[in-house]
Amino acid sequence: MNAAILTFQFAHNYGALLQAYALSRYLKGRNIQVEIAPYNPEWAQAEYAISPLAKGIPPRRRIRLALQYPRRKKQSQFFEQFIAEELNAGDTFATEQELYQWLDRHDCVVCGSDQIWNNRITGDGAAYYAAGSQVKKVSYAASLGTAQLSAAQKKNMEAYLPQFSALSVREPGSAEKVEQLLHKPVQVVLDPVFLLEKEEWMKLARPVDVEQNFLFLYFLQEDEVLLRWAQTYAEEYGLKIYEVHPTMAARHAGCKRLDEAGPKEFVWLIQNAACVCTNSFHATAFSTIYKKKLLHIPNSKSPERTISLLQRAGITLEQDGKMPLYDLALYDGSSLEREIEKSKAFLDAALREDTL
């Protein structure tokens, strides 16, 4: 079988690239020939540009990029190297028509994971529904990234999701919304990073030169309360705080920012941290895989993503103002293991040769 993956393989974002890697790696382990669609639309080129001379960038952002460019160029190379070597995503195209023609060379397309159906990211187009492709379509762990369906999401889902032979999303709330809209069953599955064993992630991880005892901080949304908890915990246990940010947009007092950290370093930092402090979905996911001590308050823009993940791992988040610390090694992992097996079973069944 020859399968295509349609996802955000271009993003200089740790979670986006690691989930793409995991899905590709898992399918290859099932003796499926896999290619990740080298689709890089114009909105993405502008969003992830580091050069101040790139096309489509507003004037204020050009100034900010010019100031950041020397530092971001170095870190950007880590992401580009990962994309080229681990995702084999080289030459790209930007138009939907080129995408559909490319997809039609395959037996099927797997749409997902990540927030591919969040129109606040992708706009109102239908590319990530593989709308103009004639091949078999399956979604795996697609995320809407929104609490309520927008008009654009409803329009695209009603028009294109009935063409899918198997539908799955990452969050239970998303499944409920899509089922109500389409009157069609939608499976809830785990993010692709859970398809790989932690030993496989350990092989991918690349060491970072840091002090032995450290707290790893990774914010995708500023949170002063969570930051203070990190500082309190680090002081109490004598930990150095290291942080990363994919665009270097943030730097926090008392934290050492690592400016040369790509996806491989990101995995290593979580694996080796004494504690992880984050509001990121994928940092939370890897903390769960490695059973870390986790300081966590959900991202206010899309809290369901981490809440539903931790609930499936048997963890209910604190709401009483205490330190939001969870020792994931203390929780019974059997429920999460069952979810992983269900996710694998869904994907394997959806892609069986006899279902093509």
JSON list of C-alpha atoms in Angstrom, two decimals, residues 35-133:
[
{"chain": "A", "resi": 35, "resn": "GLU", "atom": "CA", "xyz": [5.10, 9.91, 2.05]},
{"chain": "A", "resi": 36, "resn": "ILE", "atom": "CA", "xyz": [4.26, 13.14, 3.83]},
{"chain": "A", "resi": 37, "resn": "ALA", "atom": "CA", "xyz": [2.60, 15.60, 1.48]},
{"chain": "A", "resi": 38, "resn": "PRO", "atom": "CA", "xyz": [5.11, 18.42, 0.81]},
{"chain": "A", "resi": 39, "resn": "TYR", "atom": "CA", "xyz": [2.29, 20.96, 0.85]},
{"chain": "A", "resi": 40, "resn": "ASN", "atom": "CA", "xyz": [3.45, 24.36, 2.08]},
{"chain": "A", "resi": 41, "resn": "PRO", "atom": "CA", "xyz": [0.66, 26.91, 1.45]},
{"chain": "A", "resi": 42, "resn": "GLU", "atom": "CA", "xyz": [1.37, 30.62, 1.26]},
{"chain": "A", "resi": 43, "resn": "TRP", "atom": "CA", "xyz": [-0.24, 31.33, 4.65]},
{"chain": "A", "resi": 44, "resn": "ALA", "atom": "CA", "xyz": [2.19, 28.86, 6.23]},
{"chain": "A", "resi": 45, "resn": "GLN", "atom": "CA", "xyz": [5.19, 30.34, 4.47]},
{"chain": "A", "resi": 46, "resn": "ALA", "atom": "CA", "xyz": [4.32, 33.74, 5.93]},
{"chain": "A", "resi": 47, "resn": "GLU", "atom": "CA", "xyz": [3.46, 32.35, 9.38]},
{"chain": "A", "resi": 48, "resn": "TYR", "atom": "CA", "xyz": [6.73, 30.47, 9.82]},
{"chain": "A", "resi": 49, "resn": "ALA", "atom": "CA", "xyz": [9.04, 32.84, 7.98]},
{"chain": "A", "resi": 50, "resn": "ILE", "atom": "CA", "xyz": [12.17, 33.91, 9.84]},
{"chain": "A", "resi": 51, "resn": "SER", "atom": "CA", "xyz": [13.52, 36.25, 7.17]},
{"chain": "A", "resi": 52, "resn": "PRO", "atom": "CA", "xyz": [12.29, 39.87, 7.34]},
{"chain": "A", "resi": 53, "resn": "LEU", "atom": "CA", "xyz": [12.32, 39.88, 3.53]},
{"chain": "A", "resi": 54, "resn": "ALA", "atom": "CA", "xyz": [9.82, 37.03, 3.18]},
{"chain": "A", "resi": 55, "resn": "LYS", "atom": "CA", "xyz": [6.62, 37.58, 1.21]},
{"chain": "A", "resi": 56, "resn": "GLY", "atom": "CA", "xyz": [3.36, 38.55, 2.90]},
{"chain": "A", "resi": 57, "resn": "ILE", "atom": "CA", "xyz": [4.71, 39.80, 6.24]},
{"chain": "A", "resi": 58, "resn": "PRO", "atom": "CA", "xyz": [3.21, 42.94, 7.89]},
{"chain": "A", "resi": 59, "resn": "PRO", "atom": "CA", "xyz": [5.61, 45.88, 8.46]},
{"chain": "A", "resi": 60, "resn": "ARG", "atom": "CA", "xyz": [5.74, 45.58, 12.27]},
{"chain": "A", "resi": 61, "resn": "ARG", "atom": "CA", "xyz": [6.58, 41.91, 12.07]},
{"chain": "A", "resi": 62, "resn": "ARG", "atom": "CA", "xyz": [9.33, 42.64, 9.53]},
{"chain": "A", "resi": 63, "resn": "ILE", "atom": "CA", "xyz": [11.03, 44.85, 12.09]},
{"chain": "A", "resi": 64, "resn": "ARG", "atom": "CA", "xyz": [10.73, 42.18, 14.81]},
{"chain": "A", "resi": 65, "resn": "LEU", "atom": "CA", "xyz": [12.06, 39.48, 12.47]},
{"chain": "A", "resi": 66, "resn": "ALA", "atom": "CA", "xyz": [15.02, 41.68, 11.50]},
{"chain": "A", "resi": 67, "resn": "LEU", "atom": "CA", "xyz": [15.98, 42.01, 15.17]},
{"chain": "A", "resi": 68, "resn": "GLN", "atom": "CA", "xyz": [15.51, 38.30, 15.88]},
{"chain": "A", "resi": 69, "resn": "TYR", "atom": "CA", "xyz": [17.00, 36.94, 12.67]},
{"chain": "A", "resi": 70, "resn": "PRO", "atom": "CA", "xyz": [20.60, 36.18, 13.82]},
{"chain": "A", "resi": 71, "resn": "ARG", "atom": "CA", "xyz": [19.35, 34.05, 16.74]},
{"chain": "A", "resi": 72, "resn": "ARG", "atom": "CA", "xyz": [16.39, 32.48, 14.96]},
{"chain": "A", "resi": 73, "resn": "LYS", "atom": "CA", "xyz": [18.43, 31.51, 11.92]},
{"chain": "A", "resi": 74, "resn": "LYS", "atom": "CA", "xyz": [20.56, 29.19, 14.04]},
{"chain": "A", "resi": 75, "resn": "GLN", "atom": "CA", "xyz": [17.62, 27.49, 15.73]},
{"chain": "A", "resi": 76, "resn": "SER", "atom": "CA", "xyz": [15.70, 27.35, 12.46]},
{"chain": "A", "resi": 77, "resn": "GLN", "atom": "CA", "xyz": [18.39, 25.11, 11.06]},
{"chain": "A", "resi": 78, "resn": "PHE", "atom": "CA", "xyz": [17.54, 22.46, 13.67]},
{"chain": "A", "resi": 79, "resn": "PHE", "atom": "CA", "xyz": [13.93, 22.40, 12.48]},
{"chain": "A", "resi": 80, "resn": "GLU", "atom": "CA", "xyz": [14.85, 22.41, 8.78]},
{"chain": "A", "resi": 81, "resn": "GLN", "atom": "CA", "xyz": [17.31, 19.57, 9.32]},
{"chain": "A", "resi": 82, "resn": "PHE", "atom": "CA", "xyz": [14.63, 17.52, 11.08]},
{"chain": "A", "resi": 83, "resn": "ILE", "atom": "CA", "xyz": [12.11, 18.17, 8.29]},
{"chain": "A", "resi": 84, "resn": "ALA", "atom": "CA", "xyz": [14.61, 17.14, 5.61]},
{"chain": "A", "resi": 85, "resn": "GLU", "atom": "CA", "xyz": [16.15, 14.12, 7.33]},
{"chain": "A", "resi": 86, "resn": "GLU", "atom": "CA", "xyz": [13.33, 12.64, 9.42]},
{"chain": "A", "resi": 87, "resn": "LEU", "atom": "CA", "xyz": [10.26, 13.64, 7.41]},
{"chain": "A", "resi": 88, "resn": "ASN", "atom": "CA", "xyz": [11.89, 13.50, 3.97]},
{"chain": "A", "resi": 89, "resn": "ALA", "atom": "CA", "xyz": [9.96, 16.61, 3.04]},
{"chain": "A", "resi": 90, "resn": "GLY", "atom": "CA", "xyz": [12.12, 18.35, 0.48]},
{"chain": "A", "resi": 91, "resn": "ASP", "atom": "CA", "xyz": [10.70, 20.15, -2.54]},
{"chain": "A", "resi": 92, "resn": "THR", "atom": "CA", "xyz": [7.34, 21.71, -1.74]},
{"chain": "A", "resi": 93, "resn": "PHE", "atom": "CA", "xyz": [4.34, 23.10, -3.59]},
{"chain": "A", "resi": 94, "resn": "ALA", "atom": "CA", "xyz": [1.88, 25.77, -2.49]},
{"chain": "A", "resi": 95, "resn": "THR", "atom": "CA", "xyz": [-1.35, 25.34, -4.46]},
{"chain": "A", "resi": 96, "resn": "GLU", "atom": "CA", "xyz": [-4.31, 23.12, -3.67]},
{"chain": "A", "resi": 97, "resn": "GLN", "atom": "CA", "xyz": [-4.41, 21.82, -7.24]},
{"chain": "A", "resi": 98, "resn": "GLU", "atom": "CA", "xyz": [-0.81, 20.60, -6.99]},
{"chain": "A", "resi": 99, "resn": "LEU", "atom": "CA", "xyz": [-1.69, 18.97, -3.66]},
{"chain": "A", "resi": 100, "resn": "TYR", "atom": "CA", "xyz": [-4.64, 17.05, -5.08]},
{"chain": "A", "resi": 101, "resn": "GLN", "atom": "CA", "xyz": [-2.64, 15.86, -8.07]},
{"chain": "A", "resi": 102, "resn": "TRP", "atom": "CA", "xyz": [0.11, 14.65, -5.75]},
{"chain": "A", "resi": 103, "resn": "LEU", "atom": "CA", "xyz": [-2.35, 12.88, -3.42]},
{"chain": "A", "resi": 104, "resn": "ASP", "atom": "CA", "xyz": [-3.97, 11.06, -6.35]},
{"chain": "A", "resi": 105, "resn": "ARG", "atom": "CA", "xyz": [-0.71, 9.19, -6.97]},
{"chain": "A", "resi": 106, "resn": "HIS", "atom": "CA", "xyz": [-1.35, 7.25, -3.75]},
{"chain": "A", "resi": 107, "resn": "ASP", "atom": "CA", "xyz": [-3.74, 4.54, -2.62]},
{"chain": "A", "resi": 108, "resn": "CYS", "atom": "CA", "xyz": [-5.01, 6.59, 0.31]},
{"chain": "A", "resi": 109, "resn": "VAL", "atom": "CA", "xyz": [-4.44, 9.76, 2.31]},
{"chain": "A", "resi": 110, "resn": "VAL", "atom": "CA", "xyz": [-4.34, 10.02, 6.09]},
{"chain": "A", "resi": 111, "resn": "CYS", "atom": "CA", "xyz": [-5.43, 13.48, 7.19]},
{"chain": "A", "resi": 112, "resn": "GLY", "atom": "CA", "xyz": [-3.95, 14.36, 10.56]},
{"chain": "A", "resi": 113, "resn": "SER", "atom": "CA", "xyz": [-2.93, 14.81, 13.22]},
{"chain": "A", "resi": 114, "resn": "ASP", "atom": "CA", "xyz": [-2.60, 18.30, 14.76]},
{"chain": "A", "resi": 115, "resn": "GLN", "atom": "CA", "xyz": [-5.06, 21.17, 14.27]},
{"chain": "A", "resi": 116, "resn": "ILE", "atom": "CA", "xyz": [-5.54, 20.61, 10.55]},
{"chain": "A", "resi": 117, "resn": "TRP", "atom": "CA", "xyz": [-9.27, 21.40, 10.78]},
{"chain": "A", "resi": 118, "resn": "ASN", "atom": "CA", "xyz": [-8.84, 24.64, 12.73]},
{"chain": "A", "resi": 119, "resn": "ASN", "atom": "CA", "xyz": [-9.81, 27.33, 10.23]},
{"chain": "A", "resi": 120, "resn": "ARG", "atom": "CA", "xyz": [-8.28, 30.00, 12.47]},
{"chain": "A", "resi": 121, "resn": "ILE", "atom": "CA", "xyz": [-4.97, 28.50, 11.33]},
{"chain": "A", "resi": 122, "resn": "THR", "atom": "CA", "xyz": [-5.72, 27.29, 7.80]},
{"chain": "A", "resi": 123, "resn": "GLY", "atom": "CA", "xyz": [-8.36, 29.77, 6.70]},
{"chain": "A", "resi": 124, "resn": "ASP", "atom": "CA", "xyz": [-11.59, 28.72, 5.03]},
{"chain": "A", "resi": 125, "resn": "GLY", "atom": "CA", "xyz": [-10.01, 26.52, 2.36]},
{"chain": "A", "resi": 126, "resn": "ALA", "atom": "CA", "xyz": [-10.63, 22.80, 2.05]},
{"chain": "A", "resi": 127, "resn": "ALA", "atom": "CA", "xyz": [-7.08, 21.56, 1.39]},
{"chain": "A", "resi": 128, "resn": "TYR", "atom": "CA", "xyz": [-6.75, 19.71, 4.69]},
{"chain": "A", "resi": 129, "resn": "TYR", "atom": "CA", "xyz": [-9.92, 17.78, 3.95]},
{"chain": "A", "resi": 130, "resn": "ALA", "atom": "CA", "xyz": [-8.20, 16.53, 0.77]},
{"chain": "A", "resi": 131, "resn": "ALA", "atom": "CA", "xyz": [-11.25, 17.98, -0.95]},
{"chain": "A", "resi": 132, "resn": "GLY", "atom": "CA", "xyz": [-10.13, 17.69, -4.57]},
{"chain": "A", "resi": 133, "resn": "SER", "atom": "CA", "xyz": [-8.47, 14.28, -4.28]}
]
